[in-house]
mmCIF file of C-alpha atoms in Angstrom:
data_model
loop_
_atom_site.group_PDB
_atom_site.id
_atom_site.type_symbol
_atom_site.label_atom_id
_atom_site.label_comp_id
_atom_site.label_asym_id
_atom_site.label_seq_id
_atom_site.Cartn_x
_atom_site.Cartn_y
_atom_site.Cartn_z
ATOM 1 C CA UNK A 1 220.031 51.907 -68.243
ATOM 2 C CA UNK A 2 221.709 53.277 -65.131
ATOM 3 C CA UNK A 3 219.853 56.569 -65.547
ATOM 4 C CA UNK A 4 216.515 54.773 -65.857
ATOM 5 C CA UNK A 5 217.294 52.734 -62.753
ATOM 6 C CA UNK A 6 218.079 55.906 -60.811
ATOM 7 C CA UNK A 7 214.809 57.484 -61.964
ATOM 8 C CA UNK A 8 212.949 54.350 -60.903
ATOM 9 C CA UNK A 9 214.618 54.368 -57.500
ATOM 10 C CA UNK A 10 213.878 58.077 -57.063
ATOM 11 C CA UNK A 11 210.188 57.463 -57.840
ATOM 12 C CA UNK A 12 210.015 54.600 -55.333
ATOM 13 C CA UNK A 13 211.695 56.747 -52.662
ATOM 14 C CA UNK A 14 209.227 59.563 -53.307
ATOM 15 C CA UNK A 15 206.291 57.181 -52.869
ATOM 16 C CA UNK A 16 207.857 55.841 -49.657
ATOM 17 C CA UNK A 17 208.293 59.368 -48.319
ATOM 18 C CA UNK A 18 204.639 60.214 -49.024
ATOM 19 C CA UNK A 19 203.429 56.975 -47.415
ATOM 20 C CA UNK A 20 205.609 57.522 -44.329
ATOM 21 C CA UNK A 21 204.405 61.124 -44.033
ATOM 22 C CA UNK A 22 200.776 60.006 -44.226
ATOM 23 C CA UNK A 23 201.371 57.296 -41.622
ATOM 24 C CA UNK A 24 203.054 59.755 -39.254
ATOM 25 C CA UNK A 25 200.240 62.283 -39.776
ATOM 26 C CA UNK A 26 197.652 59.557 -39.159
ATOM 27 C CA UNK A 27 199.325 58.445 -35.924
ATOM 28 C CA UNK A 28 199.682 62.071 -34.762
ATOM 29 C CA UNK A 29 196.008 62.757 -35.457
ATOM 30 C CA UNK A 30 194.836 59.534 -33.835
ATOM 31 C CA UNK A 31 196.961 59.746 -30.688
ATOM 32 C CA UNK A 32 197.616 63.407 -29.923
ATOM 33 C CA UNK A 33 195.682 66.182 -31.654
ATOM 34 C CA UNK A 34 192.909 66.387 -34.253
ATOM 35 C CA UNK A 35 192.347 69.529 -36.340
ATOM 36 C CA UNK A 36 188.815 70.914 -36.271
ATOM 37 C CA UNK A 37 187.304 73.797 -38.226
ATOM 38 C CA UNK A 38 184.123 75.302 -36.766
ATOM 39 C CA UNK A 39 181.371 74.972 -39.410
ATOM 40 C CA UNK A 40 178.367 76.478 -37.584
ATOM 41 C CA UNK A 41 177.409 79.194 -35.114
ATOM 42 C CA UNK A 42 176.116 76.931 -32.325
ATOM 43 C CA UNK A 43 178.988 77.869 -29.975
ATOM 44 C CA UNK A 44 179.050 81.652 -30.475
ATOM 45 C CA UNK A 45 180.514 83.724 -29.036
ATOM 46 C CA UNK A 46 182.994 81.251 -27.507
ATOM 47 C CA UNK A 47 183.697 79.830 -30.979
ATOM 48 C CA UNK A 48 182.983 81.554 -34.281
ATOM 49 C CA UNK A 49 182.353 80.076 -37.709
ATOM 50 C CA UNK A 50 185.807 79.714 -39.269
ATOM 51 C CA UNK A 51 187.761 79.145 -36.052
ATOM 52 C CA UNK A 52 190.507 76.555 -36.562
ATOM 53 C CA UNK A 53 191.641 74.593 -33.519
ATOM 54 C CA UNK A 54 193.314 71.382 -32.423
ATOM 55 C CA UNK A 55 191.463 68.945 -30.180
ATOM 56 C CA UNK A 56 193.539 67.444 -27.358
ATOM 57 C CA UNK A 57 192.889 63.694 -27.514
ATOM 58 C CA UNK A 58 195.140 62.839 -24.555
ATOM 59 C CA UNK A 59 192.786 64.502 -22.041
ATOM 60 C CA UNK A 60 190.131 61.769 -21.948
ATOM 61 C CA UNK A 61 192.145 58.798 -23.187
ATOM 62 C CA UNK A 62 191.293 56.712 -26.228
ATOM 63 C CA UNK A 63 188.393 54.764 -27.733
ATOM 64 C CA UNK A 64 187.321 53.804 -31.234
ATOM 65 C CA UNK A 65 186.151 57.431 -31.683
ATOM 66 C CA UNK A 66 189.781 58.591 -31.378
ATOM 67 C CA UNK A 67 190.418 57.231 -34.866
ATOM 68 C CA UNK A 68 189.519 59.558 -37.732
ATOM 69 C CA UNK A 69 186.599 58.956 -40.055
ATOM 70 C CA UNK A 70 187.862 59.447 -43.602
ATOM 71 C CA UNK A 71 185.373 61.055 -45.996
ATOM 72 C CA UNK A 72 186.181 62.090 -49.582
ATOM 73 C CA UNK A 73 182.743 62.642 -51.179
ATOM 74 C CA UNK A 74 184.207 63.484 -54.585
ATOM 75 C CA UNK A 75 185.446 59.909 -55.031
ATOM 76 C CA UNK A 76 182.818 58.274 -52.822
ATOM 77 C CA UNK A 77 185.334 57.310 -50.138
ATOM 78 C CA UNK A 78 183.936 56.810 -46.625
ATOM 79 C CA UNK A 79 185.956 54.864 -44.069
ATOM 80 C CA UNK A 80 184.316 55.008 -40.640
ATOM 81 C CA UNK A 81 186.292 55.221 -37.399
ATOM 82 C CA UNK A 82 184.731 51.917 -36.320
ATOM 83 C CA UNK A 83 186.180 50.266 -39.414
ATOM 84 C CA UNK A 84 189.669 51.396 -38.429
ATOM 85 C CA UNK A 85 189.488 51.058 -34.648
ATOM 86 C CA UNK A 86 186.501 48.793 -34.075
ATOM 87 C CA UNK A 87 188.613 46.605 -31.813
ATOM 88 C CA UNK A 88 188.288 49.355 -29.163
ATOM 89 C CA UNK A 89 184.487 49.603 -29.505
ATOM 90 C CA UNK A 90 182.331 48.160 -26.744
ATOM 91 C CA UNK A 91 181.415 48.383 -23.053
ATOM 92 C CA UNK A 92 181.541 52.222 -23.190
ATOM 93 C CA UNK A 93 185.137 52.245 -21.941
ATOM 94 C CA UNK A 94 188.369 54.009 -22.843
ATOM 95 C CA UNK A 95 192.082 53.221 -22.748
ATOM 96 C CA UNK A 96 193.957 55.522 -20.322
ATOM 97 C CA UNK A 97 190.593 57.167 -19.735
ATOM 98 C CA UNK A 98 190.280 60.560 -18.071
ATOM 99 C CA UNK A 99 187.071 62.063 -16.693
ATOM 100 C CA UNK A 100 185.737 65.182 -18.450
ATOM 101 C CA UNK A 101 184.809 68.172 -16.318
ATOM 102 C CA UNK A 102 181.594 70.164 -16.434
ATOM 103 C CA UNK A 103 182.196 73.231 -18.581
ATOM 104 C CA UNK A 104 184.745 71.582 -20.896
ATOM 105 C CA UNK A 105 184.309 72.349 -24.592
ATOM 106 C CA UNK A 106 184.370 68.881 -26.141
ATOM 107 C CA UNK A 107 184.444 67.371 -29.609
ATOM 108 C CA UNK A 108 182.477 64.123 -29.683
ATOM 109 C CA UNK A 109 181.079 61.637 -32.168
ATOM 110 C CA UNK A 110 177.306 61.805 -32.707
ATOM 111 C CA UNK A 111 175.749 58.654 -31.174
ATOM 112 C CA UNK A 112 173.824 57.781 -34.354
ATOM 113 C CA UNK A 113 175.278 59.309 -37.519
ATOM 114 C CA UNK A 114 178.946 59.466 -36.479
ATOM 115 C CA UNK A 115 179.398 63.167 -37.330
ATOM 116 C CA UNK A 116 181.856 65.145 -35.182
ATOM 117 C CA UNK A 117 180.162 67.766 -32.972
ATOM 118 C CA UNK A 118 181.595 70.401 -30.636
ATOM 119 C CA UNK A 119 179.573 71.552 -27.608
ATOM 120 C CA UNK A 120 179.954 72.454 -23.938
ATOM 121 C CA UNK A 121 179.622 69.712 -21.321
ATOM 122 C CA UNK A 122 176.709 70.635 -19.054
ATOM 123 C CA UNK A 123 175.438 67.418 -17.449
ATOM 124 C CA UNK A 124 177.527 64.683 -15.819
ATOM 125 C CA UNK A 125 176.411 61.084 -15.190
ATOM 126 C CA UNK A 126 173.658 61.060 -12.551
ATOM 127 C CA UNK A 127 172.742 64.743 -13.015
ATOM 128 C CA UNK A 128 169.362 66.130 -13.930
ATOM 129 C CA UNK A 129 169.260 68.965 -16.475
ATOM 130 C CA UNK A 130 166.374 71.225 -17.456
ATOM 131 C CA UNK A 131 165.726 74.542 -19.183
ATOM 132 C CA UNK A 132 162.988 76.778 -17.728
ATOM 133 C CA UNK A 133 162.174 80.059 -19.467
ATOM 134 C CA UNK A 134 165.649 80.094 -20.998
ATOM 135 C CA UNK A 135 167.480 79.426 -17.728
ATOM 136 C CA UNK A 136 169.533 76.326 -17.036
ATOM 137 C CA UNK A 137 168.738 74.178 -13.992
ATOM 138 C CA UNK A 138 171.200 71.497 -12.849
ATOM 139 C CA UNK A 139 169.993 69.033 -10.218
ATOM 140 C CA UNK A 140 166.989 71.262 -9.608
ATOM 141 C CA UNK A 141 169.039 74.396 -8.881
ATOM 142 C CA UNK A 142 169.155 77.364 -11.282
ATOM 143 C CA UNK A 143 172.650 78.323 -12.402
ATOM 144 C CA UNK A 144 173.828 81.855 -11.743
ATOM 145 C CA UNK A 145 173.157 84.144 -14.713
ATOM 146 C CA UNK A 146 174.071 87.806 -15.167
ATOM 147 C CA UNK A 147 173.656 90.184 -18.093
ATOM 148 C CA UNK A 148 176.761 91.037 -20.105
ATOM 149 C CA UNK A 149 175.693 93.378 -22.890
ATOM 150 C CA UNK A 150 175.268 92.247 -26.469
ATOM 151 C CA UNK A 151 177.065 90.166 -29.054
ATOM 152 C CA UNK A 152 177.377 91.990 -32.365
ATOM 153 C CA UNK A 153 178.094 90.683 -35.856
ATOM 154 C CA UNK A 154 177.370 91.675 -39.434
ATOM 155 C CA UNK A 155 174.309 90.097 -41.044
ATOM 156 C CA UNK A 156 175.965 88.371 -43.986
ATOM 157 C CA UNK A 157 176.686 84.791 -45.145
ATOM 158 C CA UNK A 158 179.378 83.103 -43.048
ATOM 159 C CA UNK A 159 181.757 80.194 -43.674
ATOM 160 C CA UNK A 160 181.828 77.719 -46.572
ATOM 161 C CA UNK A 161 178.138 76.895 -46.044
ATOM 162 C CA UNK A 162 177.306 80.628 -46.299
ATOM 163 C CA UNK A 163 175.110 80.504 -43.214
ATOM 164 C CA UNK A 164 173.274 83.677 -42.253
ATOM 165 C CA UNK A 165 173.186 84.480 -38.527
ATOM 166 C CA UNK A 166 169.919 84.658 -36.627
ATOM 167 C CA UNK A 167 169.422 87.989 -34.898
ATOM 168 C CA UNK A 168 167.476 89.027 -31.810
ATOM 169 C CA UNK A 169 166.806 92.374 -33.511
ATOM 170 C CA UNK A 170 165.855 90.624 -36.777
ATOM 171 C CA UNK A 171 164.996 90.573 -39.507
ATOM 172 C CA UNK A 172 168.196 92.392 -40.441
ATOM 173 C CA UNK A 173 169.116 93.194 -44.034
ATOM 174 C CA UNK A 174 172.387 92.284 -45.740
ATOM 175 C CA UNK A 175 175.275 94.133 -44.093
ATOM 176 C CA UNK A 176 173.196 95.285 -41.130
ATOM 177 C CA UNK A 177 174.142 94.942 -37.465
ATOM 178 C CA UNK A 178 172.941 91.625 -36.003
ATOM 179 C CA UNK A 179 172.510 91.647 -32.204
ATOM 180 C CA UNK A 180 172.058 88.936 -29.579
ATOM 181 C CA UNK A 181 171.701 89.342 -25.805
ATOM 182 C CA UNK A 182 174.801 88.088 -23.997
ATOM 183 C CA UNK A 183 174.846 86.670 -20.474
ATOM 184 C CA UNK A 184 177.481 85.047 -18.278
ATOM 185 C CA UNK A 185 176.484 81.629 -16.963
ATOM 186 C CA UNK A 186 178.241 80.231 -13.889
ATOM 187 C CA UNK A 187 178.166 76.448 -13.537
ATOM 188 C CA UNK A 188 178.043 74.780 -10.077
ATOM 189 C CA UNK A 189 181.819 74.285 -9.901
ATOM 190 C CA UNK A 190 182.423 77.963 -10.670
ATOM 191 C CA UNK A 191 183.201 77.761 -14.407
ATOM 192 C CA UNK A 192 181.979 80.854 -16.245
ATOM 193 C CA UNK A 193 181.172 81.212 -19.936
ATOM 194 C CA UNK A 194 179.044 83.427 -22.168
ATOM 195 C CA UNK A 195 175.689 82.311 -23.573
ATOM 196 C CA UNK A 196 173.622 84.079 -26.231
ATOM 197 C CA UNK A 197 169.874 84.582 -26.582
ATOM 198 C CA UNK A 198 167.941 85.160 -29.805
ATOM 199 C CA UNK A 199 164.265 84.561 -29.004
ATOM 200 C CA UNK A 200 161.848 82.536 -26.888
ATOM 201 C CA UNK A 201 161.422 79.086 -28.418
ATOM 202 C CA UNK A 202 160.662 75.488 -27.486
ATOM 203 C CA UNK A 203 164.214 74.663 -26.413
ATOM 204 C CA UNK A 204 163.961 77.321 -23.664
ATOM 205 C CA UNK A 205 161.501 75.094 -21.774
ATOM 206 C CA UNK A 206 162.298 71.398 -21.618
ATOM 207 C CA UNK A 207 161.474 68.287 -19.612
ATOM 208 C CA UNK A 208 163.854 67.157 -16.871
ATOM 209 C CA UNK A 209 166.644 65.078 -18.406
ATOM 210 C CA UNK A 210 168.231 62.445 -16.145
ATOM 211 C CA UNK A 211 171.751 61.762 -17.443
ATOM 212 C CA UNK A 212 172.479 57.991 -17.400
ATOM 213 C CA UNK A 213 175.672 56.539 -15.996
ATOM 214 C CA UNK A 214 178.468 56.544 -18.530
ATOM 215 C CA UNK A 215 176.838 59.350 -20.553
ATOM 216 C CA UNK A 216 177.030 63.145 -20.806
ATOM 217 C CA UNK A 217 174.719 66.042 -21.661
ATOM 218 C CA UNK A 218 175.959 68.746 -24.047
ATOM 219 C CA UNK A 219 174.636 72.164 -25.054
ATOM 220 C CA UNK A 220 175.789 74.932 -27.381
ATOM 221 C CA UNK A 221 176.566 78.382 -25.965
ATOM 222 C CA UNK A 222 174.406 79.962 -28.687
ATOM 223 C CA UNK A 223 171.432 78.360 -26.978
ATOM 224 C CA UNK A 224 168.713 79.223 -29.488
ATOM 225 C CA UNK A 225 170.781 78.093 -32.472
ATOM 226 C CA UNK A 226 172.181 74.765 -31.266
ATOM 227 C CA UNK A 227 171.284 71.160 -32.056
ATOM 228 C CA UNK A 228 172.343 69.403 -28.863
ATOM 229 C CA UNK A 229 171.358 67.006 -26.058
ATOM 230 C CA UNK A 230 168.015 68.718 -25.542
ATOM 231 C CA UNK A 231 166.683 66.810 -28.569
ATOM 232 C CA UNK A 232 166.933 62.996 -28.962
ATOM 233 C CA UNK A 233 169.037 61.729 -31.886
ATOM 234 C CA UNK A 234 166.027 59.913 -33.340
ATOM 235 C CA UNK A 235 164.451 63.279 -34.192
ATOM 236 C CA UNK A 236 167.565 65.112 -35.324
ATOM 237 C CA UNK A 237 169.244 66.027 -32.046
ATOM 238 C CA UNK A 238 172.157 64.597 -30.083
ATOM 239 C CA UNK A 239 170.670 63.166 -26.895
ATOM 240 C CA UNK A 240 172.933 61.652 -24.261
ATOM 241 C CA UNK A 241 176.503 61.038 -25.454
ATOM 242 C CA UNK A 242 178.321 57.846 -24.355
ATOM 243 C CA UNK A 243 181.731 58.153 -22.694
ATOM 244 C CA UNK A 244 183.395 56.225 -25.525
ATOM 245 C CA UNK A 245 182.135 58.771 -28.079
ATOM 246 C CA UNK A 246 184.246 61.605 -26.664
ATOM 247 C CA UNK A 247 187.096 62.589 -28.972
ATOM 248 C CA UNK A 248 188.894 65.290 -27.018
ATOM 249 C CA UNK A 249 188.877 68.710 -25.384
ATOM 250 C CA UNK A 250 189.195 71.981 -27.294
ATOM 251 C CA UNK A 251 191.598 74.304 -25.464
ATOM 252 C CA UNK A 252 192.747 76.990 -27.888
ATOM 253 C CA UNK A 253 191.850 78.571 -31.243
ATOM 254 C CA UNK A 254 194.929 78.588 -33.473
ATOM 255 C CA UNK A 255 193.571 81.082 -36.007
ATOM 256 C CA UNK A 256 190.226 82.113 -37.434
ATOM 257 C CA UNK A 257 188.968 82.896 -40.934
ATOM 258 C CA UNK A 258 186.001 85.175 -41.532
ATOM 259 C CA UNK A 259 185.811 84.047 -45.176
ATOM 260 C CA UNK A 260 184.627 80.903 -46.915
ATOM 261 C CA UNK A 261 188.034 79.170 -46.761
ATOM 262 C CA UNK A 262 190.636 78.884 -44.024
ATOM 263 C CA UNK A 263 193.291 79.301 -46.746
ATOM 264 C CA UNK A 264 192.083 82.846 -47.481
ATOM 265 C CA UNK A 265 194.610 84.422 -45.106
ATOM 266 C CA UNK A 266 193.418 87.949 -45.900
ATOM 267 C CA UNK A 267 190.156 87.120 -44.104
ATOM 268 C CA UNK A 268 191.848 85.874 -40.903
ATOM 269 C CA UNK A 269 190.645 87.559 -37.704
ATOM 270 C CA UNK A 270 193.600 89.299 -36.086
ATOM 271 C CA UNK A 271 192.237 89.044 -32.526
ATOM 272 C CA UNK A 272 191.822 85.246 -32.421
ATOM 273 C CA UNK A 273 195.341 83.885 -32.915
ATOM 274 C CA UNK A 274 196.083 81.352 -30.144
ATOM 275 C CA UNK A 275 192.983 82.470 -28.240
ATOM 276 C CA UNK A 276 192.204 80.349 -25.176
ATOM 277 C CA UNK A 277 188.789 78.639 -25.045
ATOM 278 C CA UNK A 278 186.894 79.262 -21.799
#
């Protein structure tokens, strides 16, 4: 009997340990840092498909969006962040709120479908933003743009979704060299980052967007391959993002996998460990 009691106690202690570990992990993810794995090429070449990073949630303070949305499709589990932290939803405010800066690379919650996105902050509240012939205009002034060679990658399926890259020199066959024009864009405050060009398309010429108070305008660095604020959410884009939907700032890539799984360590890119995000 004593042996059975010990086994029972050991089982209970194991369950307690697992529960405590999950609680600690949940608090850590909600309050401090959230892991994020880059699923698409919309932020090339700043971020590549397969980059793994932690999002700093302390930078902008906390809102309902700071809580994780739990999705386990296999068992049909979907617990939305608003279900967990709905008490913080409303009035587009944050607790211990900090103001994001133009040029920050930010993870935010999509205003309609709740999916986590990562883009670069381009427009602040009160700004006007427009694209003309592929060039960014902020408050009616064109940003400085200078050529910086080409971005090269192999034309092959990438990441778990097996996405094929779009190429400026396309169509490119399997295993061929995929090229995109690379330029350095300098934002009004002096922040510099690379942007890529694939082709002339509708998103290169847009109306003037007036960013409302309490909202932000985001764009991907891979400009011709990004679903962002240039398209309203009602037709598949992102539109203006409310302040309370910001999750955190991405500062550094921890490691990067060129394969279909981040666990496939033999596919990790040796030049991206702890790489700073600019």
